[in-house]
């Protein structure tokens, strides 16, 4: 077996999710994305998308490890292009009246900026 690993750290992040511009997992390959709190996967060739893109759900915490395990004979067929790492610094699931809530209109853009929450937005 061959192993490909990429540690990802975003200091102070509450959440992260990952967008692969191109992901093709050949037969026998497994993709895992996780940290001490949660593991996403194992994703396999059954999860390959026609578009070639792949997006993950939210992973809580500021550390993550992206790992692919595959048979050595399949290495030439693996395609992996991580294009986006979204980092969340506000919890979208906190109650709206919480100061750190994503839905608190006082958090985010400045008082004089037009925000998507504003009537002008």
PDB file of C-alpha atoms in Angstrom:
ATOM      1  CA  UNK A   1       0.000   0.000   0.000  1.00  0.00           C
ATOM      2  CA  UNK A   2       1.010   3.600  -0.623  1.00  0.00           C
ATOM      3  CA  UNK A   3       0.102   6.517   1.638  1.00  0.00           C
ATOM      4  CA  UNK A   4      -0.304  10.217   0.778  1.00  0.00           C
ATOM      5  CA  UNK A   5      -0.791  12.619   3.714  1.00  0.00           C
ATOM      6  CA  UNK A   6      -1.355  16.333   4.016  1.00  0.00           C
ATOM      7  CA  UNK A   7      -1.712  17.935   7.464  1.00  0.00           C
ATOM      8  CA  UNK A   8      -3.734  21.171   7.488  1.00  0.00           C
ATOM      9  CA  UNK A   9      -3.696  23.668  10.356  1.00  0.00           C
ATOM     10  CA  UNK A  10      -5.688  26.899  10.647  1.00  0.00           C
ATOM     11  CA  UNK A  11      -4.973  28.467  14.029  1.00  0.00           C
ATOM     12  CA  UNK A  12      -8.162  29.299  15.924  1.00  0.00           C
ATOM     13  CA  UNK A  13     -10.510  27.903  13.284  1.00  0.00           C
ATOM     14  CA  UNK A  14     -13.806  26.467  14.460  1.00  0.00           C
ATOM     15  CA  UNK A  15     -14.522  24.603  11.221  1.00  0.00           C
ATOM     16  CA  UNK A  16     -12.981  23.699   7.905  1.00  0.00           C
ATOM     17  CA  UNK A  17     -14.219  22.096   4.753  1.00  0.00           C
ATOM     18  CA  UNK A  18     -12.322  21.103   1.644  1.00  0.00           C
ATOM     19  CA  UNK A  19     -13.015  21.457  -2.062  1.00  0.00           C
ATOM     20  CA  UNK A  20     -11.101  19.309  -4.498  1.00  0.00           C
ATOM     21  CA  UNK A  21     -10.938  20.717  -8.051  1.00  0.00           C
ATOM     22  CA  UNK A  22     -10.132  17.226  -9.218  1.00  0.00           C
ATOM     23  CA  UNK A  23     -10.431  13.980  -7.332  1.00  0.00           C
ATOM     24  CA  UNK A  24     -10.305  10.542  -8.876  1.00  0.00           C
ATOM     25  CA  UNK A  25      -9.871   7.598  -6.541  1.00  0.00           C
ATOM     26  CA  UNK A  26      -8.876   4.443  -8.439  1.00  0.00           C
ATOM     27  CA  UNK A  27     -10.176   1.041  -7.331  1.00  0.00           C
ATOM     28  CA  UNK A  28      -8.826   0.091  -3.913  1.00  0.00           C
ATOM     29  CA  UNK A  29      -8.074   3.700  -2.888  1.00  0.00           C
ATOM     30  CA  UNK A  30      -9.510   5.241   0.272  1.00  0.00           C
ATOM     31  CA  UNK A  31      -9.647   8.940   1.218  1.00  0.00           C
ATOM     32  CA  UNK A  32      -9.900   9.956   4.884  1.00  0.00           C
ATOM     33  CA  UNK A  33     -10.156  13.472   6.278  1.00  0.00           C
ATOM     34  CA  UNK A  34     -10.182  13.834  10.014  1.00  0.00           C
ATOM     35  CA  UNK A  35      -8.820  15.007  13.308  1.00  0.00           C
ATOM     36  CA  UNK A  36      -9.029  13.926  16.948  1.00  0.00           C
ATOM     37  CA  UNK A  37     -12.771  14.712  17.034  1.00  0.00           C
ATOM     38  CA  UNK A  38     -14.141  13.234  13.810  1.00  0.00           C
ATOM     39  CA  UNK A  39     -13.243  11.254  10.732  1.00  0.00           C
ATOM     40  CA  UNK A  40     -14.805  11.795   7.310  1.00  0.00           C
ATOM     41  CA  UNK A  41     -14.571   8.763   5.047  1.00  0.00           C
ATOM     42  CA  UNK A  42     -13.483   6.277   4.001  1.00  0.00           C
ATOM     43  CA  UNK A  43     -14.344   7.657   0.571  1.00  0.00           C
ATOM     44  CA  UNK A  44     -13.665   5.285  -2.314  1.00  0.00           C
ATOM     45  CA  UNK A  45     -13.984   5.015  -6.086  1.00  0.00           C
ATOM     46  CA  UNK A  46     -17.754   4.770  -5.511  1.00  0.00           C
ATOM     47  CA  UNK A  47     -17.607   8.439  -4.428  1.00  0.00           C
ATOM     48  CA  UNK A  48     -15.980   9.699  -7.655  1.00  0.00           C
ATOM     49  CA  UNK A  49     -18.132  12.418  -9.235  1.00  0.00           C
ATOM     50  CA  UNK A  50     -18.685  12.931 -12.970  1.00  0.00           C
ATOM     51  CA  UNK A  51     -17.556  16.532 -12.591  1.00  0.00           C
ATOM     52  CA  UNK A  52     -14.318  15.352 -10.995  1.00  0.00           C
ATOM     53  CA  UNK A  53     -14.929  17.754  -8.117  1.00  0.00           C
ATOM     54  CA  UNK A  54     -15.423  16.704  -4.523  1.00  0.00           C
ATOM     55  CA  UNK A  55     -16.563  18.783  -1.526  1.00  0.00           C
ATOM     56  CA  UNK A  56     -16.529  17.680   2.096  1.00  0.00           C
ATOM     57  CA  UNK A  57     -18.881  18.449   4.969  1.00  0.00           C
ATOM     58  CA  UNK A  58     -17.696  20.670   7.819  1.00  0.00           C
ATOM     59  CA  UNK A  59     -14.967  19.330  10.043  1.00  0.00           C
ATOM     60  CA  UNK A  60     -14.769  20.983  13.469  1.00  0.00           C
ATOM     61  CA  UNK A  61     -11.402  22.041  14.871  1.00  0.00           C
ATOM     62  CA  UNK A  62      -8.285  23.796  13.656  1.00  0.00           C
ATOM     63  CA  UNK A  63      -6.290  20.685  12.716  1.00  0.00           C
ATOM     64  CA  UNK A  64      -6.993  18.131  10.005  1.00  0.00           C
ATOM     65  CA  UNK A  65      -5.222  15.356   8.206  1.00  0.00           C
ATOM     66  CA  UNK A  66      -6.060  14.467   4.620  1.00  0.00           C
ATOM     67  CA  UNK A  67      -4.913  10.939   3.860  1.00  0.00           C
ATOM     68  CA  UNK A  68      -5.161   8.642   0.854  1.00  0.00           C
ATOM     69  CA  UNK A  69      -4.351   4.942   1.070  1.00  0.00           C
ATOM     70  CA  UNK A  70      -4.098   2.995  -2.164  1.00  0.00           C
ATOM     71  CA  UNK A  71      -2.474  -0.053  -3.711  1.00  0.00           C
ATOM     72  CA  UNK A  72       0.955   0.860  -5.114  1.00  0.00           C
ATOM     73  CA  UNK A  73      -0.120  -0.373  -8.546  1.00  0.00           C
ATOM     74  CA  UNK A  74      -2.893   2.286  -8.560  1.00  0.00           C
ATOM     75  CA  UNK A  75      -0.630   5.292  -7.786  1.00  0.00           C
ATOM     76  CA  UNK A  76      -0.423   6.390 -11.449  1.00  0.00           C
ATOM     77  CA  UNK A  77      -4.226   6.624 -11.592  1.00  0.00           C
ATOM     78  CA  UNK A  78      -4.781   8.755  -8.487  1.00  0.00           C
ATOM     79  CA  UNK A  79      -5.826  12.324  -9.287  1.00  0.00           C
ATOM     80  CA  UNK A  80      -5.992  14.754  -6.387  1.00  0.00           C
ATOM     81  CA  UNK A  81      -6.038  18.538  -6.648  1.00  0.00           C
ATOM     82  CA  UNK A  82      -7.057  20.335  -3.452  1.00  0.00           C
ATOM     83  CA  UNK A  83      -8.303  23.717  -4.647  1.00  0.00           C
ATOM     84  CA  UNK A  84     -10.101  25.193  -1.642  1.00  0.00           C
ATOM     85  CA  UNK A  85      -9.848  25.112   2.120  1.00  0.00           C
ATOM     86  CA  UNK A  86     -12.688  27.051   3.731  1.00  0.00           C
ATOM     87  CA  UNK A  87     -11.918  28.172   7.259  1.00  0.00           C
ATOM     88  CA  UNK A  88     -14.769  29.139   9.609  1.00  0.00           C
ATOM     89  CA  UNK A  89     -14.093  31.402  12.546  1.00  0.00           C
ATOM     90  CA  UNK A  90     -17.758  31.755  13.598  1.00  0.00           C
ATOM     91  CA  UNK A  91     -20.038  28.875  14.507  1.00  0.00           C
ATOM     92  CA  UNK A  92     -23.035  28.841  12.168  1.00  0.00           C
ATOM     93  CA  UNK A  93     -24.917  26.600  14.600  1.00  0.00           C
ATOM     94  CA  UNK A  94     -24.788  28.879  17.663  1.00  0.00           C
ATOM     95  CA  UNK A  95     -28.021  30.672  18.636  1.00  0.00           C
ATOM     96  CA  UNK A  96     -28.504  33.994  16.818  1.00  0.00           C
ATOM     97  CA  UNK A  97     -28.356  36.041  20.054  1.00  0.00           C
ATOM     98  CA  UNK A  98     -24.883  34.684  20.861  1.00  0.00           C
ATOM     99  CA  UNK A  99     -22.123  37.253  20.241  1.00  0.00           C
ATOM    100  CA  UNK A 100     -20.124  34.781  18.143  1.00  0.00           C
ATOM    101  CA  UNK A 101     -23.078  33.600  16.047  1.00  0.00           C
ATOM    102  CA  UNK A 102     -22.843  33.712  12.291  1.00  0.00           C
ATOM    103  CA  UNK A 103     -26.423  35.060  12.262  1.00  0.00           C
ATOM    104  CA  UNK A 104     -25.795  37.946  14.667  1.00  0.00           C
ATOM    105  CA  UNK A 105     -26.097  41.041  12.434  1.00  0.00           C
ATOM    106  CA  UNK A 106     -23.632  42.903  14.653  1.00  0.00           C
ATOM    107  CA  UNK A 107     -20.895  40.452  13.703  1.00  0.00           C
ATOM    108  CA  UNK A 108     -19.304  40.587  10.284  1.00  0.00           C
ATOM    109  CA  UNK A 109     -19.199  43.708   8.163  1.00  0.00           C
ATOM    110  CA  UNK A 110     -18.814  47.154   9.680  1.00  0.00           C
ATOM    111  CA  UNK A 111     -21.768  49.367  10.647  1.00  0.00           C
ATOM    112  CA  UNK A 112     -21.623  51.375   7.411  1.00  0.00           C
ATOM    113  CA  UNK A 113     -21.097  48.440   5.036  1.00  0.00           C
ATOM    114  CA  UNK A 114     -23.983  46.935   3.115  1.00  0.00           C
ATOM    115  CA  UNK A 115     -24.214  43.329   4.231  1.00  0.00           C
ATOM    116  CA  UNK A 116     -26.382  40.553   2.819  1.00  0.00           C
ATOM    117  CA  UNK A 117     -28.386  40.691   6.067  1.00  0.00           C
ATOM    118  CA  UNK A 118     -29.224  44.389   5.535  1.00  0.00           C
ATOM    119  CA  UNK A 119     -32.401  45.410   3.699  1.00  0.00           C
ATOM    120  CA  UNK A 120     -30.195  47.104   1.035  1.00  0.00           C
ATOM    121  CA  UNK A 121     -28.272  43.859   0.547  1.00  0.00           C
TER     122      UNK A 121
END
